Amino acid sequence: MSSSTLDSFAIVQEQKLKQLLQYVNQHSPFYKELFAKNAVDVSKIETIANLSALPTTTKEDLQQRNGDFLCVDSDKIIEYASTSGTLGSPVTIALTESDLRRLTLNEYNSFVCADGSASDIYQLMLTLDRQFMAGIAYYSGLRKLGAGIIRLGPGVPSLQWETIGRLKPTGIVAVPSFILKLIQFARDNNIDINRSSVKKAICIGENIRNADFSYNILGKKITEVWDIQLYSTYASTEMQTAFTECSAGNGGHLQPDLLIVELLDDHDQQVPPNTPGEVTITTLGVEGMPLLRYKTGDICMYFDDACACGRTSLRLSSVIGRKRQMIKFKGTTLYPPALFDLLTEIEDVLDFVVEVYSNEIGMDEVLLHIVPFNTTKACDNGIRAYLQARLRVSPHVEYITYEQLKKMQDQETGRKITKFFDKRI
């Protein structure tokens, strides 16, 4: 990365950071109190390096004092979005007209980064209801791009394929595990997926790559049978911004005019490149509910070398795990995404849910609820042997039916299929 590019990024970010600090100090009840409590003089925070002098904000802060983050009167709010509640109770993020324009720009930039153009038609295989910010972001970004939009929603592989055949979309926006269901439906119904109009997929909500950028099992299972370009994304409702891959597939690109990102260790110190750290974000240009040094709970690595696409912005790896979801099981550290990858890899496992709970002495225990290929002893032995070989420890296994799994996965108030239950004390 050239020093001139770094300098231009820093100048833009530092100008917006100063504006943000003055703004929240004047309008945010939460940050006014936080600054006063920690004797913070915002006028002395002039550079990105000075950020470390500021206290961090946590998910618990946002959950417990949600309304105190609001910086505008209620009559300026025109959209109420909500987090999915993956790490606790959902929180509301209120957006103004200015914030919606910023959200649109964010997703426009993301689709451009992922080689989108006005000549594309995208089939949106996701919800636009239930206060889902990403749904409205994709829709608004594609409108700004000038691309065609098919708002079909999630699920129903038969309807997805019927619409693909009829309207000929060039791209889809979907959860990767659902793409596997599309592939299976096509296989079962003699649909030649490689003769379809779809040539690319924006993958949301799940990892398709390992930390070294290679495809994980999910990414491999898709690309081994479907000649399609996959673009990984990483975002959260709170940051109101997305990290999106280009075709080089070497991490999600930061949009430096919209966000400052730090990756912090357990002592809130910035980690070096290629080192896992907690993604901590500072929003730039947000009017309704801006956030300052907000710890997302997601563990990633960052890379600051120039990308093959020519962009020089910082890039993030796929999410390695969530800090609060780390499992210590029989001396082994596990994260749910790694377990998901392993279970997806096992041919005899059709679907699953991972549960972690505390045993009688307060230690972590792992229970895998698995829909098996069949109920034979050979199938059971194969699954258990594979788990032991790959994990070096043996989690508890319970075999269930699809109907039982669906009841576990489908959360009435949630937008996502639940694959991980944390029942620890």
Tab-separated table of C-alpha atoms in Angstrom:
chain	number	residue	atom	x	y	z
A	1	MET	CA	0.000	0.000	0.000
A	2	SER	CA	1.518	3.362	-1.022
A	3	SER	CA	2.160	6.021	1.604
A	4	SER	CA	0.139	8.559	-0.436
A	5	THR	CA	-2.917	6.280	-0.399
A	6	LEU	CA	-2.534	5.695	3.317
A	7	ASP	CA	-2.220	9.419	3.866
A	8	SER	CA	-5.376	10.176	1.858
A	9	PHE	CA	-7.342	7.530	3.772
A	10	ALA	CA	-6.059	8.905	7.079
A	11	ILE	CA	-6.914	12.508	6.209
A	12	VAL	CA	-10.511	11.628	5.315
A	13	GLN	CA	-10.955	9.407	8.371
A	14	GLU	CA	-9.429	11.874	10.800
A	15	GLN	CA	-11.582	14.736	9.532
A	16	LYS	CA	-14.707	12.606	9.951
A	17	LEU	CA	-13.521	11.307	13.328
A	18	LYS	CA	-13.224	14.853	14.684
A	19	GLN	CA	-16.721	15.632	13.434
A	20	LEU	CA	-18.039	12.424	15.043
A	21	LEU	CA	-16.473	13.178	18.429
A	22	GLN	CA	-17.922	16.678	18.544
A	23	TYR	CA	-21.292	15.353	17.389
A	24	VAL	CA	-21.689	12.560	19.950
A	25	ASN	CA	-20.315	14.774	22.719
A	26	GLN	CA	-23.123	17.193	21.975
A	27	HIS	CA	-26.014	14.872	21.074
A	28	SER	CA	-25.491	11.366	22.539
A	29	PRO	CA	-26.552	10.906	26.187
A	30	PHE	CA	-24.474	7.718	26.395
A	31	TYR	CA	-21.244	9.194	25.039
A	32	LYS	CA	-21.586	12.478	26.932
A	33	GLU	CA	-21.746	10.463	30.150
A	34	LEU	CA	-18.913	8.137	29.065
A	35	PHE	CA	-16.612	11.061	28.205
A	36	ALA	CA	-17.361	12.820	31.480
A	37	LYS	CA	-16.803	9.661	33.525
A	38	ASN	CA	-13.419	9.005	31.850
A	39	ALA	CA	-12.299	12.673	31.698
A	40	VAL	CA	-12.109	12.562	27.892
A	41	ASP	CA	-11.351	15.852	26.140
A	42	VAL	CA	-12.544	15.170	22.586
A	43	SER	CA	-10.629	18.176	21.228
A	44	LYS	CA	-7.391	16.306	21.943
A	45	ILE	CA	-8.344	13.298	19.805
A	46	GLU	CA	-6.934	14.380	16.433
A	47	THR	CA	-5.588	11.209	14.807
A	48	ILE	CA	-6.554	7.570	14.365
A	49	ALA	CA	-3.680	6.686	16.691
A	50	ASN	CA	-5.355	8.738	19.445
A	51	LEU	CA	-8.392	6.421	19.373
A	52	SER	CA	-6.747	4.108	21.877
A	53	ALA	CA	-7.171	6.835	24.509
A	54	LEU	CA	-10.960	6.414	24.285
A	55	PRO	CA	-12.937	3.741	26.152
A	56	THR	CA	-14.585	1.008	24.109
A	57	THR	CA	-18.325	0.419	23.764
A	58	THR	CA	-19.778	-3.072	24.170
A	59	LYS	CA	-22.811	-5.006	23.003
A	60	GLU	CA	-24.091	-4.929	26.590
A	61	ASP	CA	-23.973	-1.114	26.559
A	62	LEU	CA	-26.102	-1.064	23.440
A	63	GLN	CA	-28.539	-3.638	24.821
A	64	GLN	CA	-28.951	-2.032	28.240
A	65	ARG	CA	-28.986	1.630	27.174
A	66	ASN	CA	-30.279	1.396	23.632
A	67	GLY	CA	-32.181	4.697	23.660
A	68	ASP	CA	-29.257	6.673	25.095
A	69	PHE	CA	-27.295	6.187	21.871
A	70	LEU	CA	-29.887	8.141	19.851
A	71	CYS	CA	-28.606	11.528	18.700
A	72	VAL	CA	-31.713	12.941	17.001
A	73	ASP	CA	-35.336	13.666	17.874
A	74	SER	CA	-37.783	10.871	17.091
A	75	ASP	CA	-39.413	12.866	14.280
A	76	LYS	CA	-36.165	12.597	12.258
A	77	ILE	CA	-36.193	8.783	12.362
A	78	ILE	CA	-37.701	7.139	9.302
A	79	GLU	CA	-36.454	3.549	9.662
A	80	TYR	CA	-36.125	1.283	12.686
A	81	ALA	CA	-33.822	-1.677	12.076
A	82	SER	CA	-32.990	-4.401	14.572
A	83	THR	CA	-30.108	-6.764	15.177
A	84	SER	CA	-30.830	-10.483	14.917
A	85	GLY	CA	-30.001	-11.121	18.563
A	86	THR	CA	-27.300	-13.722	17.830
A	87	LEU	CA	-25.350	-12.734	20.964
A	88	GLY	CA	-28.231	-11.808	23.253
A	89	SER	CA	-31.379	-9.723	23.075
A	90	PRO	CA	-31.862	-7.714	19.842
A	91	VAL	CA	-31.161	-3.976	19.801
A	92	THR	CA	-32.849	-1.301	17.724
A	93	ILE	CA	-30.829	0.859	15.348
A	94	ALA	CA	-32.685	4.010	14.293
A	95	LEU	CA	-31.872	5.570	10.907
A	96	THR	CA	-32.533	9.029	9.526
A	97	GLU	CA	-32.936	9.939	5.858
A	98	SER	CA	-29.215	10.752	5.800
A	99	ASP	CA	-28.396	7.335	7.281
A	100	LEU	CA	-30.463	5.574	4.618
A	101	ARG	CA	-28.576	7.449	1.912
A	102	ARG	CA	-25.312	6.382	3.542
A	103	LEU	CA	-26.567	2.773	3.721
A	104	THR	CA	-27.454	2.921	0.022
A	105	LEU	CA	-23.980	4.228	-0.847
A	106	ASN	CA	-22.394	1.495	1.257
A	107	GLU	CA	-24.195	-1.269	-0.598
A	108	TYR	CA	-23.745	0.379	-4.004
A	109	ASN	CA	-19.991	0.380	-3.330
A	110	SER	CA	-20.220	-3.255	-2.231
A	111	PHE	CA	-21.943	-4.420	-5.404
A	112	VAL	CA	-19.444	-2.466	-7.527
A	113	CYS	CA	-16.612	-4.142	-5.599
A	114	ALA	CA	-18.253	-7.516	-6.370
A	115	ASP	CA	-18.267	-6.725	-10.118
A	116	GLY	CA	-21.926	-5.713	-10.231
A	117	SER	CA	-23.237	-3.391	-12.951
A	118	ALA	CA	-26.444	-1.891	-14.296
A	119	SER	CA	-26.687	-4.755	-16.800
A	120	ASP	CA	-27.056	-7.328	-13.996
A	121	ILE	CA	-30.270	-8.755	-12.578
A	122	TYR	CA	-30.079	-9.953	-8.950
A	123	GLN	CA	-32.479	-12.379	-7.307
A	124	LEU	CA	-32.726	-11.511	-3.595
A	125	MET	CA	-33.154	-14.763	-1.655
A	126	LEU	CA	-33.546	-13.023	1.703
A	127	THR	CA	-36.145	-11.229	3.757
A	128	LEU	CA	-36.894	-7.526	3.480
A	129	ASP	CA	-39.160	-7.569	6.523
A	130	ARG	CA	-38.603	-8.190	10.287
A	131	GLN	CA	-36.539	-4.988	10.611
A	132	PHE	CA	-33.730	-6.587	8.570
A	133	MET	CA	-31.316	-3.786	7.689
A	134	ALA	CA	-29.334	-5.830	5.169
A	135	GLY	CA	-32.452	-6.546	3.114
A	136	ILE	CA	-33.235	-2.863	2.623
A	137	ALA	CA	-29.530	-2.154	2.064
A	138	TYR	CA	-29.202	-4.661	-0.792
A	139	TYR	CA	-32.383	-3.390	-2.401
A	140	SER	CA	-31.379	0.282	-2.129
A	141	GLY	CA	-27.810	-0.342	-3.313
A	142	LEU	CA	-29.008	-2.240	-6.370
A	143	ARG	CA	-31.445	0.559	-7.216
A	144	LYS	CA	-28.572	3.054	-7.122
A	145	LEU	CA	-26.519	0.685	-9.277
A	146	GLY	CA	-29.345	0.516	-11.800
A	147	ALA	CA	-29.443	-3.283	-11.771
A	148	GLY	CA	-32.612	-5.348	-12.083
A	149	ILE	CA	-34.043	-6.656	-8.800
A	150	ILE	CA	-36.162	-9.754	-8.133
A	151	ARG	CA	-37.434	-9.648	-4.513
A	152	LEU	CA	-38.282	-13.307	-4.058
A	153	GLY	CA	-37.413	-13.817	-0.399
A	154	PRO	CA	-35.843	-16.806	1.377
A	155	GLY	CA	-36.544	-20.531	0.992
A	156	VAL	CA	-38.689	-22.495	-1.492
A	157	PRO	CA	-36.069	-23.888	-3.933
A	158	SER	CA	-38.764	-24.817	-6.466
A	159	LEU	CA	-39.943	-21.204	-6.726
A	160	GLN	CA	-36.362	-19.920	-6.862
A	161	TRP	CA	-35.564	-22.159	-9.840
A	162	GLU	CA	-38.855	-21.404	-11.595
A	163	THR	CA	-38.084	-17.680	-11.305
A	164	ILE	CA	-34.492	-18.142	-12.454
A	165	GLY	CA	-35.762	-19.964	-15.538
A	166	ARG	CA	-38.345	-17.288	-16.270
A	167	LEU	CA	-36.563	-13.992	-15.447
A	168	LYS	CA	-32.921	-14.999	-16.083
A	169	PRO	CA	-31.081	-13.276	-13.184
A	170	THR	CA	-27.305	-13.038	-13.561
A	171	GLY	CA	-26.645	-12.983	-9.822
A	172	ILE	CA	-28.186	-14.064	-6.538
A	173	VAL	CA	-27.888	-12.782	-2.967
A	174	ALA	CA	-28.232	-15.734	-0.605
A	175	VAL	CA	-27.041	-17.589	2.471
A	176	PRO	CA	-24.446	-20.157	1.263
A	177	SER	CA	-26.092	-23.140	2.979
A	178	PHE	CA	-29.281	-22.314	1.058
A	179	ILE	CA	-27.283	-22.386	-2.185
A	180	LEU	CA	-26.523	-26.020	-1.330
A	181	LYS	CA	-30.277	-26.629	-1.084
A	182	LEU	CA	-30.692	-25.037	-4.541
A	183	ILE	CA	-28.027	-27.398	-5.870
A	184	GLN	CA	-29.708	-30.432	-4.306
A	185	PHE	CA	-33.121	-29.452	-5.704
A	186	ALA	CA	-31.586	-28.989	-9.162
A	187	ARG	CA	-29.931	-32.407	-8.925
A	188	ASP	CA	-33.181	-34.074	-7.823
A	189	ASN	CA	-35.171	-32.402	-10.616
A	190	ASN	CA	-32.695	-32.720	-13.502
A	191	ILE	CA	-31.936	-28.990	-13.701
A	192	ASP	CA	-28.555	-28.245	-15.314
A	193	ILE	CA	-27.349	-25.471	-12.996
A	194	ASN	CA	-24.381	-24.630	-15.229
A	195	ARG	CA	-26.720	-23.791	-18.089
A	196	SER	CA	-28.696	-21.343	-15.945
A	197	SER	CA	-28.368	-17.574	-16.242
A	198	VAL	CA	-26.816	-17.253	-12.739
A	199	LYS	CA	-23.073	-16.601	-12.858
A	200	LYS	CA	-22.345	-15.064	-9.446
A	201	ALA	CA	-23.558	-15.084	-5.859
A	202	ILE	CA	-23.225	-12.531	-3.061
A	203	CYS	CA	-22.891	-14.779	-0.006
A	204	ILE	CA	-24.345	-13.438	3.235
A	205	GLY	CA	-24.502	-14.575	6.848
A	206	GLU	CA	-22.089	-17.539	6.641
A	207	ASN	CA	-18.411	-18.066	5.874
A	208	ILE	CA	-17.371	-19.530	2.541
A	209	ARG	CA	-13.626	-19.117	3.121
A	210	ASN	CA	-10.978	-20.066	5.620
A	211	ALA	CA	-8.781	-17.384	7.174
A	212	ASP	CA	-6.167	-17.984	4.423
A	213	PHE	CA	-8.791	-17.117	1.745
A	214	SER	CA	-9.130	-20.707	0.506
A	215	TYR	CA	-12.669	-22.035	0.216
A	216	ASN	CA	-13.933	-23.802	3.309
A	217	ILE	CA	-16.054	-26.931	2.966
A	218	LEU	CA	-19.193	-24.910	2.244
A	219	GLY	CA	-17.467	-22.902	-0.478
A	220	LYS	CA	-15.963	-26.047	-1.987
A	221	LYS	CA	-19.272	-27.910	-2.048
A	222	ILE	CA	-20.839	-25.064	-4.020
A	223	THR	CA	-18.033	-24.398	-6.501
A	224	GLU	CA	-17.222	-28.067	-7.158
A	225	VAL	CA	-20.570	-28.521	-8.896
A	226	TRP	CA	-21.635	-24.986	-9.890
A	227	ASP	CA	-19.373	-22.852	-12.093
A	228	ILE	CA	-20.247	-19.676	-10.255
A	229	GLN	CA	-18.261	-16.735	-8.835
A	230	LEU	CA	-18.776	-16.402	-5.082
A	231	TYR	CA	-18.306	-13.116	-3.231
A	232	SER	CA	-18.055	-13.260	0.538
A	233	THR	CA	-19.429	-10.432	2.709
A	234	TYR	CA	-19.186	-9.405	6.345
A	235	ALA	CA	-21.426	-6.814	7.983
A	236	SER	CA	-23.549	-6.082	11.028
A	237	THR	CA	-26.586	-3.928	11.696
A	238	GLU	CA	-24.668	-1.835	14.216
A	239	MET	CA	-21.896	-0.813	11.801
A	240	GLN	CA	-24.348	0.013	8.974
A	241	THR	CA	-21.501	-0.852	6.599
A	242	ALA	CA	-20.297	-3.968	4.766
A	243	PHE	CA	-16.929	-5.531	3.953
A	244	THR	CA	-17.269	-7.160	0.526
A	245	GLU	CA	-14.851	-9.248	-1.518
A	246	CYS	CA	-13.748	-8.424	-5.014
A	247	SER	CA	-13.175	-11.201	-7.558
A	248	ALA	CA	-9.668	-11.801	-6.145
A	249	GLY	CA	-11.323	-13.346	-3.078
A	250	ASN	CA	-8.664	-12.054	-0.691
A	251	GLY	CA	-10.824	-10.613	2.070
A	252	GLY	CA	-13.595	-8.066	2.441
A	253	HIS	CA	-12.612	-4.501	1.549
A	254	LEU	CA	-13.002	-1.700	4.089
A	255	GLN	CA	-14.850	1.432	2.962
A	256	PRO	CA	-12.577	3.937	4.747
A	257	ASP	CA	-14.868	6.930	4.234
A	258	LEU	CA	-17.685	5.098	6.088
A	259	LEU	CA	-15.897	3.229	8.861
A	260	ILE	CA	-12.788	3.061	11.026
A	261	VAL	CA	-11.916	-0.489	12.043
A	262	GLU	CA	-9.550	-1.709	14.747
A	263	LEU	CA	-8.760	-5.324	15.615
A	264	LEU	CA	-8.092	-5.509	19.334
A	265	ASP	CA	-6.537	-8.069	21.653
A	266	ASP	CA	-7.807	-8.919	25.144
A	267	HIS	CA	-6.172	-5.727	26.472
A	268	ASP	CA	-7.854	-3.491	23.862
A	269	GLN	CA	-4.590	-3.045	21.966
A	270	GLN	CA	-4.383	-3.138	18.168
A	271	VAL	CA	-3.053	-6.453	16.850
A	272	PRO	CA	-0.647	-6.621	13.868
A	273	PRO	CA	-1.705	-7.908	10.418
A	274	ASN	CA	-2.453	-11.640	10.049
A	275	THR	CA	-3.280	-11.888	13.764
A	276	PRO	CA	-6.748	-12.647	15.175
A	277	GLY	CA	-8.393	-9.741	16.981
A	278	GLU	CA	-11.855	-8.492	17.906
A	279	VAL	CA	-13.405	-6.325	15.201
A	280	THR	CA	-14.005	-2.906	16.773
A	281	ILE	CA	-15.679	-0.240	14.657
A	282	THR	CA	-16.230	3.499	14.639
A	283	THR	CA	-18.984	4.643	12.280
A	284	LEU	CA	-18.356	7.703	10.103
A	285	GLY	CA	-21.183	9.844	8.773
A	286	VAL	CA	-23.973	8.186	10.808
A	287	GLU	CA	-26.545	10.666	12.124
A	288	GLY	CA	-29.087	8.658	14.134
A	289	MET	CA	-27.058	6.216	16.246
A	290	PRO	CA	-23.317	6.578	15.628
A	291	LEU	CA	-20.958	4.233	17.473
A	292	LEU	CA	-17.442	4.867	18.754
A	293	ARG	CA	-14.964	2.008	19.294
A	294	TYR	CA	-17.807	-0.526	19.349
A	295	LYS	CA	-16.624	-4.096	19.998
A	296	THR	CA	-18.617	-6.399	17.730
A	297	GLY	CA	-17.588	-9.682	19.393
A	298	ASP	CA	-16.389	-11.026	16.019
A	299	ILE	CA	-12.839	-12.365	15.724
A	300	CYS	CA	-11.125	-11.716	12.356
A	301	MET	CA	-7.692	-10.976	10.927
A	302	TYR	CA	-6.800	-7.999	8.745
A	303	PHE	CA	-4.478	-7.520	5.791
A	304	ASP	CA	-3.025	-4.202	4.683
A	305	ASP	CA	-1.085	-5.182	1.559
A	306	ALA	CA	-2.445	-4.102	-1.828
A	307	CYS	CA	-5.083	-6.395	-3.314
A	308	ALA	CA	-4.751	-7.916	-6.787
A	309	CYS	CA	-7.788	-5.863	-7.847
A	310	GLY	CA	-5.789	-2.656	-7.324
A	311	ARG	CA	-7.685	-1.474	-4.242
A	312	THR	CA	-5.448	-0.490	-1.348
A	313	SER	CA	-7.951	-0.417	1.499
A	314	LEU	CA	-7.580	-2.715	4.506
A	315	ARG	CA	-9.214	-6.134	4.114
A	316	LEU	CA	-10.807	-8.447	6.681
A	317	SER	CA	-10.749	-12.232	6.751
A	318	SER	CA	-13.850	-14.308	7.277
A	319	VAL	CA	-15.093	-14.412	10.860
A	320	ILE	CA	-12.977	-16.937	12.755
A	321	GLY	CA	-15.432	-16.976	15.636
A	322	ARG	CA	-17.364	-14.850	18.103
A	323	LYS	CA	-15.601	-13.958	21.310
A	324	ARG	CA	-18.514	-14.877	23.557
A	325	GLN	CA	-19.069	-18.152	21.691
A	326	MET	CA	-15.570	-19.548	22.270
A	327	ILE	CA	-15.800	-23.096	23.640
A	328	LYS	CA	-13.201	-24.695	25.920
A	329	PHE	CA	-13.922	-28.406	25.564
A	330	LYS	CA	-11.622	-30.969	27.200
A	331	GLY	CA	-8.643	-28.636	26.842
A	332	THR	CA	-9.414	-27.758	23.199
A	333	THR	CA	-10.522	-24.298	22.064
A	334	LEU	CA	-13.360	-24.451	19.531
A	335	TYR	CA	-15.420	-21.848	17.691
A	336	PRO	CA	-18.842	-22.678	16.188
A	337	PRO	CA	-17.809	-21.813	12.576
A	338	ALA	CA	-15.086	-24.480	12.712
A	339	LEU	CA	-17.608	-27.040	13.975
A	340	PHE	CA	-20.044	-26.005	11.237
A	341	ASP	CA	-17.344	-26.530	8.594
A	342	LEU	CA	-16.480	-29.955	9.972
A	343	LEU	CA	-20.094	-31.141	10.130
A	344	THR	CA	-20.762	-29.834	6.606
A	345	GLU	CA	-17.770	-31.881	5.440
A	346	ILE	CA	-19.190	-35.208	6.701
A	347	GLU	CA	-21.203	-36.875	3.948
A	348	ASP	CA	-23.319	-38.863	6.426
A	349	VAL	CA	-24.487	-35.641	8.151
A	350	LEU	CA	-27.480	-34.110	6.358
A	351	ASP	CA	-28.052	-31.227	8.795
A	352	PHE	CA	-27.242	-30.280	12.375
A	353	VAL	CA	-27.486	-27.997	15.393
A	354	VAL	CA	-24.594	-27.424	17.832
A	355	GLU	CA	-25.395	-26.979	21.527
A	356	VAL	CA	-22.955	-26.044	24.297
A	357	TYR	CA	-23.853	-26.209	27.978
A	358	SER	CA	-22.171	-26.256	31.406
A	359	ASN	CA	-21.690	-29.564	33.202
A	360	GLU	CA	-21.993	-30.076	36.959
A	361	ILE	CA	-18.534	-28.607	37.597
A	362	GLY	CA	-19.013	-25.623	35.290
A	363	MET	CA	-16.987	-26.928	32.331
A	364	ASP	CA	-18.146	-26.644	28.708
A	365	GLU	CA	-19.846	-29.651	27.133
A	366	VAL	CA	-20.702	-29.956	23.429
A	367	LEU	CA	-23.808	-31.765	22.133
A	368	LEU	CA	-24.325	-32.217	18.395
A	369	HIS	CA	-27.930	-32.717	17.240
A	370	ILE	CA	-27.497	-34.450	13.876
A	371	VAL	CA	-29.827	-35.549	11.091
A	372	PRO	CA	-27.912	-38.601	9.773
A	373	PHE	CA	-27.914	-40.065	6.266
A	374	ASN	CA	-29.315	-43.233	7.814
A	375	THR	CA	-29.655	-44.795	11.262
A	376	THR	CA	-27.301	-47.747	10.776
A	377	LYS	CA	-24.499	-48.580	13.176
A	378	ALA	CA	-21.995	-48.123	10.356
A	379	CYS	CA	-23.208	-44.570	9.759
A	380	ASP	CA	-22.961	-43.787	13.483
A	381	ASN	CA	-19.456	-45.262	13.717
A	382	GLY	CA	-18.313	-43.269	10.697
A	383	ILE	CA	-19.589	-39.956	12.070
A	384	ARG	CA	-18.066	-40.508	15.520
A	385	ALA	CA	-14.723	-41.646	14.105
A	386	TYR	CA	-14.521	-38.600	11.832
A	387	LEU	CA	-15.273	-36.226	14.701
A	388	GLN	CA	-12.672	-37.872	16.924
A	389	ALA	CA	-10.033	-37.784	14.193
A	390	ARG	CA	-10.574	-34.119	13.311
A	391	LEU	CA	-11.317	-32.647	16.744
A	392	ARG	CA	-9.126	-34.955	18.896
A	393	VAL	CA	-12.034	-34.902	21.357
A	394	SER	CA	-15.428	-36.604	21.252
A	395	PRO	CA	-18.516	-34.399	21.598
A	396	HIS	CA	-21.849	-35.892	22.600
A	397	VAL	CA	-24.015	-36.869	19.614
A	398	GLU	CA	-27.817	-37.126	19.415
A	399	TYR	CA	-29.537	-38.249	16.221
A	400	ILE	CA	-32.799	-36.495	15.356
A	401	THR	CA	-35.248	-36.225	12.452
A	402	TYR	CA	-35.646	-33.290	10.043
A	403	GLU	CA	-38.904	-32.398	11.777
A	404	GLN	CA	-37.197	-32.207	15.179
A	405	LEU	CA	-34.330	-30.179	13.696
A	406	LYS	CA	-36.681	-27.698	12.063
A	407	LYS	CA	-38.399	-27.053	15.392
A	408	MET	CA	-35.016	-26.332	16.960
A	409	GLN	CA	-33.713	-24.153	14.110
A	410	ASP	CA	-36.745	-22.009	13.360
A	411	GLN	CA	-36.940	-19.238	15.924
A	412	GLU	CA	-40.283	-17.429	15.739
A	413	THR	CA	-38.777	-13.979	16.341
A	414	GLY	CA	-35.533	-14.530	14.455
A	415	ARG	CA	-34.504	-13.937	10.841
A	416	LYS	CA	-31.769	-16.533	10.733
A	417	ILE	CA	-31.864	-20.302	10.952
A	418	THR	CA	-30.349	-21.089	14.344
A	419	LYS	CA	-27.462	-23.563	14.240
A	420	PHE	CA	-25.851	-22.774	17.597
A	421	PHE	CA	-27.410	-22.781	21.052
A	422	ASP	CA	-25.340	-21.512	23.976
A	423	LYS	CA	-26.924	-22.813	27.192
A	424	ARG	CA	-23.930	-22.233	29.445
A	425	ILE	CA	-24.542	-20.740	32.871
